[in-house]
JSON list of C-alpha atoms in Angstrom, two decimals:
[
{"chain": "A", "resi": 252, "resn": "LYS", "atom": "CA", "xyz": [-12.85, -5.09, 11.92]},
{"chain": "A", "resi": 253, "resn": "GLN", "atom": "CA", "xyz": [-9.10, -5.03, 11.62]},
{"chain": "A", "resi": 254, "resn": "GLU", "atom": "CA", "xyz": [-7.44, -1.68, 12.32]},
{"chain": "A", "resi": 255, "resn": "VAL", "atom": "CA", "xyz": [-3.82, -0.71, 12.06]},
{"chain": "A", "resi": 256, "resn": "THR", "atom": "CA", "xyz": [-2.34, 2.19, 14.05]},
{"chain": "A", "resi": 257, "resn": "GLN", "atom": "CA", "xyz": [1.13, 3.66, 13.78]},
{"chain": "A", "resi": 258, "resn": "ILE", "atom": "CA", "xyz": [2.88, 5.80, 16.35]},
{"chain": "A", "resi": 259, "resn": "PRO", "atom": "CA", "xyz": [4.37, 8.35, 16.12]},
{"chain": "A", "resi": 260, "resn": "ALA", "atom": "CA", "xyz": [2.84, 10.01, 13.03]},
{"chain": "A", "resi": 261, "resn": "ALA", "atom": "CA", "xyz": [6.07, 11.88, 12.43]},
{"chain": "A", "resi": 262, "resn": "LEU", "atom": "CA", "xyz": [9.63, 11.63, 13.75]},
{"chain": "A", "resi": 263, "resn": "SER", "atom": "CA", "xyz": [12.74, 13.78, 13.29]},
{"chain": "A", "resi": 264, "resn": "VAL", "atom": "CA", "xyz": [16.13, 12.44, 14.38]},
{"chain": "A", "resi": 265, "resn": "PRO", "atom": "CA", "xyz": [19.80, 13.40, 13.92]},
{"chain": "A", "resi": 266, "resn": "GLU", "atom": "CA", "xyz": [21.86, 11.27, 11.57]},
{"chain": "A", "resi": 267, "resn": "GLY", "atom": "CA", "xyz": [23.41, 8.15, 13.22]},
{"chain": "A", "resi": 268, "resn": "GLU", "atom": "CA", "xyz": [20.64, 7.70, 15.78]},
{"chain": "A", "resi": 269, "resn": "ASN", "atom": "CA", "xyz": [18.93, 4.31, 16.30]},
{"chain": "A", "resi": 270, "resn": "LEU", "atom": "CA", "xyz": [15.21, 4.54, 16.18]},
{"chain": "A", "resi": 271, "resn": "VAL", "atom": "CA", "xyz": [12.06, 2.49, 16.56]},
{"chain": "A", "resi": 272, "resn": "LEU", "atom": "CA", "xyz": [8.70, 2.83, 14.75]},
{"chain": "A", "resi": 273, "resn": "ASN", "atom": "CA", "xyz": [5.63, 1.28, 16.26]},
{"chain": "A", "resi": 274, "resn": "CYS", "atom": "CA", "xyz": [2.61, -0.46, 14.73]},
{"chain": "A", "resi": 275, "resn": "SER", "atom": "CA", "xyz": [-0.38, -2.03, 16.48]},
{"chain": "A", "resi": 276, "resn": "PHE", "atom": "CA", "xyz": [-3.28, -4.02, 15.08]},
{"chain": "A", "resi": 277, "resn": "THR", "atom": "CA", "xyz": [-6.55, -5.01, 16.61]},
{"chain": "A", "resi": 278, "resn": "ASP", "atom": "CA", "xyz": [-7.09, -8.63, 15.35]},
{"chain": "A", "resi": 279, "resn": "SER", "atom": "CA", "xyz": [-4.37, -11.19, 15.79]},
{"chain": "A", "resi": 280, "resn": "ALA", "atom": "CA", "xyz": [-5.73, -13.44, 13.03]},
{"chain": "A", "resi": 281, "resn": "ILE", "atom": "CA", "xyz": [-3.23, -12.39, 10.33]},
{"chain": "A", "resi": 282, "resn": "TYR", "atom": "CA", "xyz": [-1.30, -14.16, 7.63]},
{"chain": "A", "resi": 283, "resn": "ASN", "atom": "CA", "xyz": [1.58, -11.72, 7.76]},
{"chain": "A", "resi": 284, "resn": "LEU", "atom": "CA", "xyz": [2.72, -8.25, 8.66]},
{"chain": "A", "resi": 285, "resn": "GLN", "atom": "CA", "xyz": [4.76, -6.09, 6.27]},
{"chain": "A", "resi": 286, "resn": "TRP", "atom": "CA", "xyz": [6.69, -2.85, 6.52]},
{"chain": "A", "resi": 287, "resn": "PHE", "atom": "CA", "xyz": [6.75, -0.62, 3.46]},
{"chain": "A", "resi": 288, "resn": "ARG", "atom": "CA", "xyz": [8.74, 2.50, 2.56]},
{"chain": "A", "resi": 289, "resn": "GLN", "atom": "CA", "xyz": [7.18, 5.31, 0.52]},
{"chain": "A", "resi": 290, "resn": "ASP", "atom": "CA", "xyz": [9.03, 8.24, -0.84]},
{"chain": "A", "resi": 291, "resn": "PRO", "atom": "CA", "xyz": [7.13, 11.51, -1.52]},
{"chain": "A", "resi": 292, "resn": "GLY", "atom": "CA", "xyz": [4.82, 11.12, -4.54]},
{"chain": "A", "resi": 293, "resn": "LYS", "atom": "CA", "xyz": [5.93, 7.59, -5.23]},
{"chain": "A", "resi": 294, "resn": "GLY", "atom": "CA", "xyz": [4.64, 4.04, -4.84]},
{"chain": "A", "resi": 295, "resn": "LEU", "atom": "CA", "xyz": [5.38, 1.65, -1.93]},
{"chain": "A", "resi": 296, "resn": "THR", "atom": "CA", "xyz": [8.42, -0.61, -1.68]},
{"chain": "A", "resi": 297, "resn": "SER", "atom": "CA", "xyz": [8.28, -3.67, 0.54]},
{"chain": "A", "resi": 298, "resn": "LEU", "atom": "CA", "xyz": [11.02, -3.68, 3.22]},
{"chain": "A", "resi": 299, "resn": "LEU", "atom": "CA", "xyz": [10.31, -6.65, 5.43]},
{"chain": "A", "resi": 300, "resn": "LEU", "atom": "CA", "xyz": [7.54, -9.30, 5.57]},
{"chain": "A", "resi": 301, "resn": "ILE", "atom": "CA", "xyz": [7.03, -11.37, 8.77]},
{"chain": "A", "resi": 302, "resn": "GLN", "atom": "CA", "xyz": [4.84, -14.43, 8.53]},
{"chain": "A", "resi": 303, "resn": "SER", "atom": "CA", "xyz": [2.36, -14.99, 11.39]},
{"chain": "A", "resi": 304, "resn": "SER", "atom": "CA", "xyz": [4.45, -17.88, 12.65]},
{"chain": "A", "resi": 305, "resn": "GLN", "atom": "CA", "xyz": [7.69, -15.77, 12.83]},
{"chain": "A", "resi": 306, "resn": "ARG", "atom": "CA", "xyz": [8.91, -13.39, 15.46]},
{"chain": "A", "resi": 307, "resn": "GLU", "atom": "CA", "xyz": [11.23, -11.14, 13.48]},
{"chain": "A", "resi": 308, "resn": "GLN", "atom": "CA", "xyz": [12.93, -10.50, 10.18]},
{"chain": "A", "resi": 309, "resn": "THR", "atom": "CA", "xyz": [16.14, -8.57, 9.43]},
{"chain": "A", "resi": 310, "resn": "SER", "atom": "CA", "xyz": [17.50, -6.89, 6.36]},
{"chain": "A", "resi": 311, "resn": "GLY", "atom": "CA", "xyz": [20.66, -4.85, 6.60]},
{"chain": "A", "resi": 312, "resn": "ARG", "atom": "CA", "xyz": [20.11, -2.08, 9.15]},
{"chain": "A", "resi": 313, "resn": "LEU", "atom": "CA", "xyz": [16.42, -2.90, 9.51]},
{"chain": "A", "resi": 314, "resn": "ASN", "atom": "CA", "xyz": [14.89, -5.31, 11.99]},
{"chain": "A", "resi": 315, "resn": "ALA", "atom": "CA", "xyz": [11.17, -5.93, 12.35]},
{"chain": "A", "resi": 316, "resn": "SER", "atom": "CA", "xyz": [9.58, -7.83, 15.19]},
{"chain": "A", "resi": 317, "resn": "LEU", "atom": "CA", "xyz": [6.11, -9.27, 15.54]},
{"chain": "A", "resi": 318, "resn": "ASP", "atom": "CA", "xyz": [4.14, -10.07, 18.76]},
{"chain": "A", "resi": 319, "resn": "LYS", "atom": "CA", "xyz": [0.89, -11.44, 17.40]},
{"chain": "A", "resi": 320, "resn": "SER", "atom": "CA", "xyz": [-0.63, -12.06, 20.80]},
{"chain": "A", "resi": 321, "resn": "SER", "atom": "CA", "xyz": [-0.34, -8.42, 21.83]},
{"chain": "A", "resi": 322, "resn": "GLY", "atom": "CA", "xyz": [-1.05, -7.10, 18.30]},
{"chain": "A", "resi": 323, "resn": "ARG", "atom": "CA", "xyz": [2.23, -5.16, 18.04]},
{"chain": "A", "resi": 324, "resn": "SER", "atom": "CA", "xyz": [5.12, -4.81, 15.61]},
{"chain": "A", "resi": 325, "resn": "THR", "atom": "CA", "xyz": [8.21, -2.62, 15.75]},
{"chain": "A", "resi": 326, "resn": "LEU", "atom": "CA", "xyz": [10.59, -1.51, 12.97]},
{"chain": "A", "resi": 327, "resn": "TYR", "atom": "CA", "xyz": [14.10, -0.86, 14.27]},
{"chain": "A", "resi": 328, "resn": "ILE", "atom": "CA", "xyz": [16.42, 1.21, 12.10]},
{"chain": "A", "resi": 329, "resn": "ALA", "atom": "CA", "xyz": [20.06, 1.26, 13.11]},
{"chain": "A", "resi": 330, "resn": "ALA", "atom": "CA", "xyz": [22.47, 4.10, 12.52]},
{"chain": "A", "resi": 331, "resn": "SER", "atom": "CA", "xyz": [19.95, 6.21, 10.61]},
{"chain": "A", "resi": 332, "resn": "GLN", "atom": "CA", "xyz": [21.01, 8.10, 7.50]},
{"chain": "A", "resi": 333, "resn": "PRO", "atom": "CA", "xyz": [19.46, 11.01, 5.58]},
{"chain": "A", "resi": 334, "resn": "GLY", "atom": "CA", "xyz": [18.55, 8.60, 2.82]},
{"chain": "A", "resi": 335, "resn": "ASP", "atom": "CA", "xyz": [16.24, 6.84, 5.29]},
{"chain": "A", "resi": 336, "resn": "SER", "atom": "CA", "xyz": [13.98, 9.83, 5.23]},
{"chain": "A", "resi": 337, "resn": "ALA", "atom": "CA", "xyz": [10.56, 8.62, 3.93]},
{"chain": "A", "resi": 338, "resn": "THR", "atom": "CA", "xyz": [7.18, 7.47, 5.20]},
{"chain": "A", "resi": 339, "resn": "TYR", "atom": "CA", "xyz": [7.09, 3.98, 6.64]},
{"chain": "A", "resi": 340, "resn": "LEU", "atom": "CA", "xyz": [3.82, 2.09, 6.50]},
{"chain": "A", "resi": 341, "resn": "CYS", "atom": "CA", "xyz": [2.82, -1.03, 8.37]},
{"chain": "A", "resi": 342, "resn": "ALA", "atom": "CA", "xyz": [0.28, -3.44, 6.83]},
{"chain": "A", "resi": 343, "resn": "VAL", "atom": "CA", "xyz": [-1.36, -6.68, 7.93]},
{"chain": "A", "resi": 344, "resn": "THR", "atom": "CA", "xyz": [-2.81, -9.23, 5.52]},
{"chain": "A", "resi": 345, "resn": "THR", "atom": "CA", "xyz": [-5.90, -11.17, 6.75]},
{"chain": "A", "resi": 346, "resn": "GLY", "atom": "CA", "xyz": [-8.21, -13.84, 5.37]},
{"chain": "A", "resi": 347, "resn": "GLY", "atom": "CA", "xyz": [-8.80, -13.59, 1.65]},
{"chain": "A", "resi": 348, "resn": "PHE", "atom": "CA", "xyz": [-5.43, -11.90, 1.23]},
{"chain": "A", "resi": 349, "resn": "LYS", "atom": "CA", "xyz": [-6.91, -8.57, 2.17]},
{"chain": "A", "resi": 350, "resn": "THR", "atom": "CA", "xyz": [-4.24, -6.07, 3.30]},
{"chain": "A", "resi": 351, "resn": "ILE", "atom": "CA", "xyz": [-4.95, -3.30, 5.81]},
{"chain": "A", "resi": 352, "resn": "PHE", "atom": "CA", "xyz": [-2.52, -0.39, 6.03]},
{"chain": "A", "resi": 353, "resn": "GLY", "atom": "CA", "xyz": [-1.64, 2.03, 8.81]},
{"chain": "A", "resi": 354, "resn": "ALA", "atom": "CA", "xyz": [-1.45, 5.75, 8.14]},
{"chain": "A", "resi": 355, "resn": "GLY", "atom": "CA", "xyz": [2.32, 5.61, 8.32]},
{"chain": "A", "resi": 356, "resn": "THR", "atom": "CA", "xyz": [5.16, 7.35, 10.18]},
{"chain": "A", "resi": 357, "resn": "ARG", "atom": "CA", "xyz": [6.90, 10.22, 8.42]},
{"chain": "A", "resi": 358, "resn": "LEU", "atom": "CA", "xyz": [10.62, 10.04, 9.18]},
{"chain": "A", "resi": 359, "resn": "PHE", "atom": "CA", "xyz": [13.09, 12.80, 8.73]},
{"chain": "A", "resi": 360, "resn": "VAL", "atom": "CA", "xyz": [16.77, 12.16, 9.38]},
{"chain": "A", "resi": 361, "resn": "LYS", "atom": "CA", "xyz": [18.85, 15.34, 9.77]},
{"chain": "A", "resi": 362, "resn": "ALA", "atom": "CA", "xyz": [22.39, 15.42, 8.40]},
{"chain": "B", "resi": 236, "resn": "ASP", "atom": "CA", "xyz": [12.30, -4.99, -17.23]},
{"chain": "B", "resi": 237, "resn": "GLY", "atom": "CA", "xyz": [9.53, -6.33, -15.01]},
{"chain": "B", "resi": 238, "resn": "GLY", "atom": "CA", "xyz": [7.19, -4.24, -12.97]},
{"chain": "B", "resi": 239, "resn": "ILE", "atom": "CA", "xyz": [3.99, -2.28, -12.70]},
{"chain": "B", "resi": 240, "resn": "THR", "atom": "CA", "xyz": [3.32, 0.82, -14.69]},
{"chain": "B", "resi": 241, "resn": "GLN", "atom": "CA", "xyz": [0.57, 3.40, -14.13]},
{"chain": "B", "resi": 242, "resn": "SER", "atom": "CA", "xyz": [-0.44, 6.23, -16.40]},
{"chain": "B", "resi": 243, "resn": "PRO", "atom": "CA", "xyz": [-0.80, 9.06, -16.45]},
{"chain": "B", "resi": 244, "resn": "LYS", "atom": "CA", "xyz": [1.41, 10.37, -13.62]},
{"chain": "B", "resi": 245, "resn": "TYR", "atom": "CA", "xyz": [-0.87, 13.44, -13.16]},
{"chain": "B", "resi": 246, "resn": "LEU", "atom": "CA", "xyz": [-4.54, 13.74, -14.23]},
{"chain": "B", "resi": 247, "resn": "PHE", "atom": "CA", "xyz": [-6.98, 16.54, -13.97]},
{"chain": "B", "resi": 248, "resn": "ARG", "atom": "CA", "xyz": [-10.71, 16.08, -14.06]},
{"chain": "B", "resi": 249, "resn": "LYS", "atom": "CA", "xyz": [-13.50, 18.54, -14.59]},
{"chain": "B", "resi": 250, "resn": "GLU", "atom": "CA", "xyz": [-16.80, 18.29, -12.70]},
{"chain": "B", "resi": 251, "resn": "GLY", "atom": "CA", "xyz": [-19.03, 15.68, -14.26]},
{"chain": "B", "resi": 252, "resn": "GLN", "atom": "CA", "xyz": [-16.29, 13.90, -16.19]},
{"chain": "B", "resi": 253, "resn": "ASN", "atom": "CA", "xyz": [-15.37, 10.23, -16.08]},
{"chain": "B", "resi": 254, "resn": "VAL", "atom": "CA", "xyz": [-11.62, 9.52, -16.20]},
{"chain": "B", "resi": 255, "resn": "THR", "atom": "CA", "xyz": [-9.73, 6.26, -16.54]},
{"chain": "B", "resi": 256, "resn": "LEU", "atom": "CA", "xyz": [-6.48, 5.40, -14.85]},
{"chain": "B", "resi": 257, "resn": "SER", "atom": "CA", "xyz": [-4.29, 2.76, -16.44]},
{"chain": "B", "resi": 258, "resn": "CYS", "atom": "CA", "xyz": [-2.41, -0.09, -14.62]},
{"chain": "B", "resi": 259, "resn": "GLU", "atom": "CA", "xyz": [-0.29, -2.68, -16.42]},
{"chain": "B", "resi": 260, "resn": "GLN", "atom": "CA", "xyz": [1.93, -5.41, -14.94]},
{"chain": "B", "resi": 261, "resn": "ASN", "atom": "CA", "xyz": [4.32, -7.90, -16.59]},
{"chain": "B", "resi": 262, "resn": "LEU", "atom": "CA", "xyz": [5.01, -9.84, -13.40]},
{"chain": "B", "resi": 263, "resn": "ASN", "atom": "CA", "xyz": [2.56, -12.63, -14.38]},
{"chain": "B", "resi": 264, "resn": "HIS", "atom": "CA", "xyz": [0.59, -11.96, -11.14]},
{"chain": "B", "resi": 265, "resn": "ASP", "atom": "CA", "xyz": [-2.94, -13.28, -10.76]},
{"chain": "B", "resi": 266, "resn": "ALA", "atom": "CA", "xyz": [-4.12, -10.64, -8.26]},
{"chain": "B", "resi": 267, "resn": "MET", "atom": "CA", "xyz": [-4.33, -6.93, -8.89]},
{"chain": "B", "resi": 268, "resn": "TYR", "atom": "CA", "xyz": [-5.56, -4.11, -6.57]},
{"chain": "B", "resi": 269, "resn": "TRP", "atom": "CA", "xyz": [-6.46, -0.42, -6.60]},
{"chain": "B", "resi": 270, "resn": "TYR", "atom": "CA", "xyz": [-5.90, 1.70, -3.55]},
{"chain": "B", "resi": 271, "resn": "ARG", "atom": "CA", "xyz": [-6.66, 5.35, -2.75]},
{"chain": "B", "resi": 272, "resn": "GLN", "atom": "CA", "xyz": [-4.32, 7.38, -0.56]},
{"chain": "B", "resi": 273, "resn": "ASP", "atom": "CA", "xyz": [-5.32, 10.71, 1.08]},
{"chain": "B", "resi": 274, "resn": "PRO", "atom": "CA", "xyz": [-2.93, 12.88, 3.12]},
{"chain": "B", "resi": 275, "resn": "GLY", "atom": "CA", "xyz": [-2.35, 11.55, 6.59]},
{"chain": "B", "resi": 276, "resn": "GLN", "atom": "CA", "xyz": [-4.30, 8.39, 5.97]},
{"chain": "B", "resi": 277, "resn": "GLY", "atom": "CA", "xyz": [-3.38, 4.82, 5.12]},
{"chain": "B", "resi": 278, "resn": "LEU", "atom": "CA", "xyz": [-4.14, 3.20, 1.79]},
{"chain": "B", "resi": 279, "resn": "ARG", "atom": "CA", "xyz": [-7.82, 2.26, 1.33]},
{"chain": "B", "resi": 280, "resn": "LEU", "atom": "CA", "xyz": [-8.84, -0.51, -0.99]},
{"chain": "B", "resi": 281, "resn": "ILE", "atom": "CA", "xyz": [-11.16, 0.44, -3.80]},
{"chain": "B", "resi": 282, "resn": "TYR", "atom": "CA", "xyz": [-11.34, -2.80, -5.90]},
{"chain": "B", "resi": 283, "resn": "TYR", "atom": "CA", "xyz": [-9.36, -5.98, -6.29]},
{"chain": "B", "resi": 284, "resn": "SER", "atom": "CA", "xyz": [-9.26, -8.85, -8.74]},
{"chain": "B", "resi": 285, "resn": "GLN", "atom": "CA", "xyz": [-7.85, -12.31, -8.10]},
{"chain": "B", "resi": 286, "resn": "ILE", "atom": "CA", "xyz": [-8.41, -13.69, -11.57]},
{"chain": "B", "resi": 287, "resn": "VAL", "atom": "CA", "xyz": [-9.24, -12.49, -15.11]},
{"chain": "B", "resi": 288, "resn": "ASN", "atom": "CA", "xyz": [-12.88, -11.51, -15.66]},
{"chain": "B", "resi": 289, "resn": "ASP", "atom": "CA", "xyz": [-13.55, -11.36, -11.94]},
{"chain": "B", "resi": 290, "resn": "PHE", "atom": "CA", "xyz": [-13.26, -8.57, -9.40]},
{"chain": "B", "resi": 291, "resn": "GLN", "atom": "CA", "xyz": [-14.62, -7.59, -5.99]},
{"chain": "B", "resi": 292, "resn": "LYS", "atom": "CA", "xyz": [-15.43, -4.31, -4.27]},
{"chain": "B", "resi": 293, "resn": "GLY", "atom": "CA", "xyz": [-13.12, -3.08, -1.58]},
{"chain": "B", "resi": 294, "resn": "ASP", "atom": "CA", "xyz": [-13.96, -0.73, 1.29]},
{"chain": "B", "resi": 295, "resn": "ILE", "atom": "CA", "xyz": [-14.65, 2.40, -0.84]},
{"chain": "B", "resi": 296, "resn": "ALA", "atom": "CA", "xyz": [-15.93, 1.19, -4.23]},
{"chain": "B", "resi": 297, "resn": "GLU", "atom": "CA", "xyz": [-18.72, 3.78, -4.57]},
{"chain": "B", "resi": 298, "resn": "GLY", "atom": "CA", "xyz": [-18.11, 6.06, -7.56]},
{"chain": "B", "resi": 299, "resn": "TYR", "atom": "CA", "xyz": [-15.48, 3.76, -9.12]},
{"chain": "B", "resi": 300, "resn": "SER", "atom": "CA", "xyz": [-15.57, 0.95, -11.69]},
{"chain": "B", "resi": 301, "resn": "VAL", "atom": "CA", "xyz": [-12.98, -1.51, -12.96]},
{"chain": "B", "resi": 302, "resn": "SER", "atom": "CA", "xyz": [-12.53, -4.27, -15.61]},
{"chain": "B", "resi": 303, "resn": "ARG", "atom": "CA", "xyz": [-10.16, -7.22, -15.84]},
{"chain": "B", "resi": 304, "resn": "GLU", "atom": "CA", "xyz": [-10.24, -8.46, -19.39]},
{"chain": "B", "resi": 305, "resn": "LYS", "atom": "CA", "xyz": [-6.51, -9.35, -19.50]},
{"chain": "B", "resi": 306, "resn": "LYS", "atom": "CA", "xyz": [-4.26, -10.71, -16.81]},
{"chain": "B", "resi": 307, "resn": "GLU", "atom": "CA", "xyz": [-1.76, -7.79, -17.36]},
{"chain": "B", "resi": 308, "resn": "SER", "atom": "CA", "xyz": [-4.27, -4.92, -17.16]},
{"chain": "B", "resi": 309, "resn": "PHE", "atom": "CA", "xyz": [-6.62, -3.57, -14.48]},
{"chain": "B", "resi": 310, "resn": "PRO", "atom": "CA", "xyz": [-7.92, -0.06, -15.46]},
{"chain": "B", "resi": 311, "resn": "LEU", "atom": "CA", "xyz": [-9.82, 2.02, -12.93]},
{"chain": "B", "resi": 312, "resn": "THR", "atom": "CA", "xyz": [-12.56, 4.49, -13.95]},
{"chain": "B", "resi": 313, "resn": "VAL", "atom": "CA", "xyz": [-13.43, 7.35, -11.62]},
{"chain": "B", "resi": 314, "resn": "THR", "atom": "CA", "xyz": [-16.96, 8.26, -12.45]},
{"chain": "B", "resi": 315, "resn": "SER", "atom": "CA", "xyz": [-18.83, 11.51, -11.90]},
{"chain": "B", "resi": 316, "resn": "ALA", "atom": "CA", "xyz": [-20.64, 9.82, -9.02]},
{"chain": "B", "resi": 317, "resn": "GLN", "atom": "CA", "xyz": [-17.38, 9.98, -6.97]},
{"chain": "B", "resi": 318, "resn": "LYS", "atom": "CA", "xyz": [-17.88, 13.36, -5.20]},
{"chain": "B", "resi": 319, "resn": "ASN", "atom": "CA", "xyz": [-14.35, 13.78, -3.75]},
{"chain": "B", "resi": 320, "resn": "PRO", "atom": "CA", "xyz": [-11.93, 12.09, -6.18]},
{"chain": "B", "resi": 321, "resn": "THR", "atom": "CA", "xyz": [-8.90, 14.21, -5.63]},
{"chain": "B", "resi": 322, "resn": "ALA", "atom": "CA", "xyz": [-6.29, 11.78, -4.19]},
{"chain": "B", "resi": 323, "resn": "PHE", "atom": "CA", "xyz": [-3.20, 9.70, -5.01]},
{"chain": "B", "resi": 324, "resn": "TYR", "atom": "CA", "xyz": [-4.14, 6.35, -6.63]},
{"chain": "B", "resi": 325, "resn": "LEU", "atom": "CA", "xyz": [-1.95, 3.33, -6.33]},
{"chain": "B", "resi": 326, "resn": "CYS", "atom": "CA", "xyz": [-2.18, 0.06, -8.26]},
{"chain": "B", "resi": 327, "resn": "ALA", "atom": "CA", "xyz": [-0.58, -3.14, -6.95]},
{"chain": "B", "resi": 328, "resn": "SER", "atom": "CA", "xyz": [-0.28, -6.77, -8.00]},
{"chain": "B", "resi": 329, "resn": "GLY", "atom": "CA", "xyz": [0.76, -9.93, -6.21]},
{"chain": "B", "resi": 330, "resn": "SER", "atom": "CA", "xyz": [0.81, -13.77, -6.46]},
{"chain": "B", "resi": 331, "resn": "GLN", "atom": "CA", "xyz": [-1.23, -14.09, -3.20]},
{"chain": "B", "resi": 332, "resn": "ARG", "atom": "CA", "xyz": [-0.69, -17.84, -3.06]},
{"chain": "B", "resi": 333, "resn": "THR", "atom": "CA", "xyz": [1.21, -18.10, 0.21]},
{"chain": "B", "resi": 334, "resn": "SER", "atom": "CA", "xyz": [1.74, -15.99, 3.36]},
{"chain": "B", "resi": 335, "resn": "THR", "atom": "CA", "xyz": [5.16, -14.95, 2.08]},
{"chain": "B", "resi": 336, "resn": "ASP", "atom": "CA", "xyz": [3.79, -13.23, -1.06]},
{"chain": "B", "resi": 337, "resn": "THR", "atom": "CA", "xyz": [3.88, -9.48, -1.01]},
{"chain": "B", "resi": 338, "resn": "GLN", "atom": "CA", "xyz": [2.30, -6.81, -3.16]},
{"chain": "B", "resi": 339, "resn": "TYR", "atom": "CA", "xyz": [4.24, -4.83, -5.72]},
{"chain": "B", "resi": 340, "resn": "PHE", "atom": "CA", "xyz": [3.20, -1.26, -6.29]},
{"chain": "B", "resi": 341, "resn": "GLY", "atom": "CA", "xyz": [3.12, 1.05, -9.29]},
{"chain": "B", "resi": 342, "resn": "PRO", "atom": "CA", "xyz": [4.41, 4.68, -9.12]},
{"chain": "B", "resi": 343, "resn": "GLY", "atom": "CA", "xyz": [0.88, 6.12, -8.63]},
{"chain": "B", "resi": 344, "resn": "THR", "atom": "CA", "xyz": [-1.41, 8.57, -10.35]},
{"chain": "B", "resi": 345, "resn": "ARG", "atom": "CA", "xyz": [-2.32, 11.88, -8.77]},
{"chain": "B", "resi": 346, "resn": "LEU", "atom": "CA", "xyz": [-5.86, 12.92, -9.64]},
{"chain": "B", "resi": 347, "resn": "THR", "atom": "CA", "xyz": [-7.00, 16.52, -9.16]},
{"chain": "B", "resi": 348, "resn": "VAL", "atom": "CA", "xyz": [-10.49, 17.78, -9.65]},
{"chain": "B", "resi": 349, "resn": "LEU", "atom": "CA", "xyz": [-10.57, 21.35, -11.23]}
]
């Protein structure tokens, strides 16, 4: 059974710091891995999607990597800003287009 | 303006009541999903539908029911059989045709049992 784990559960950093969020999954048979952002009381917004054949994706200050063989992904946020404060969720999509989510990392960027 | 809408934003249920959460999308997506989110936990799949008039149980379907009579609509009913329904409910839709297709989420409905 596929399980997705995110570490740390919460993170507080000063503005301007570069940071890394971690995600691990137990079964390497995935179609893709996605990183989502969730603001308090709101829905999820897709940030980056990495196909199983890819190693990384970049969008602005965000870079996500995928190592399928080790079951790991990282989300790198450069020059963090207070507006980056949110919960970041990692999710893997498996056969039948079923998506399994991690519990998320709650990020707080201090001004 | 394309997207997914959920209503109501907040819902209160008394013991023994059935309540229905609405989800509508105008993205022309075939697949629609219902997830439940509890504090400190990831999203858990309740039901999903890949085509009109067909749907499948997810990991935590007990106490819930759905229908998919129209492509645009996927309402979720929380029945009195669901013993702990207080949670944040999220609806999503997607094309789900290739490995690059993502899911688009609605704003959510927060259900509270009184």
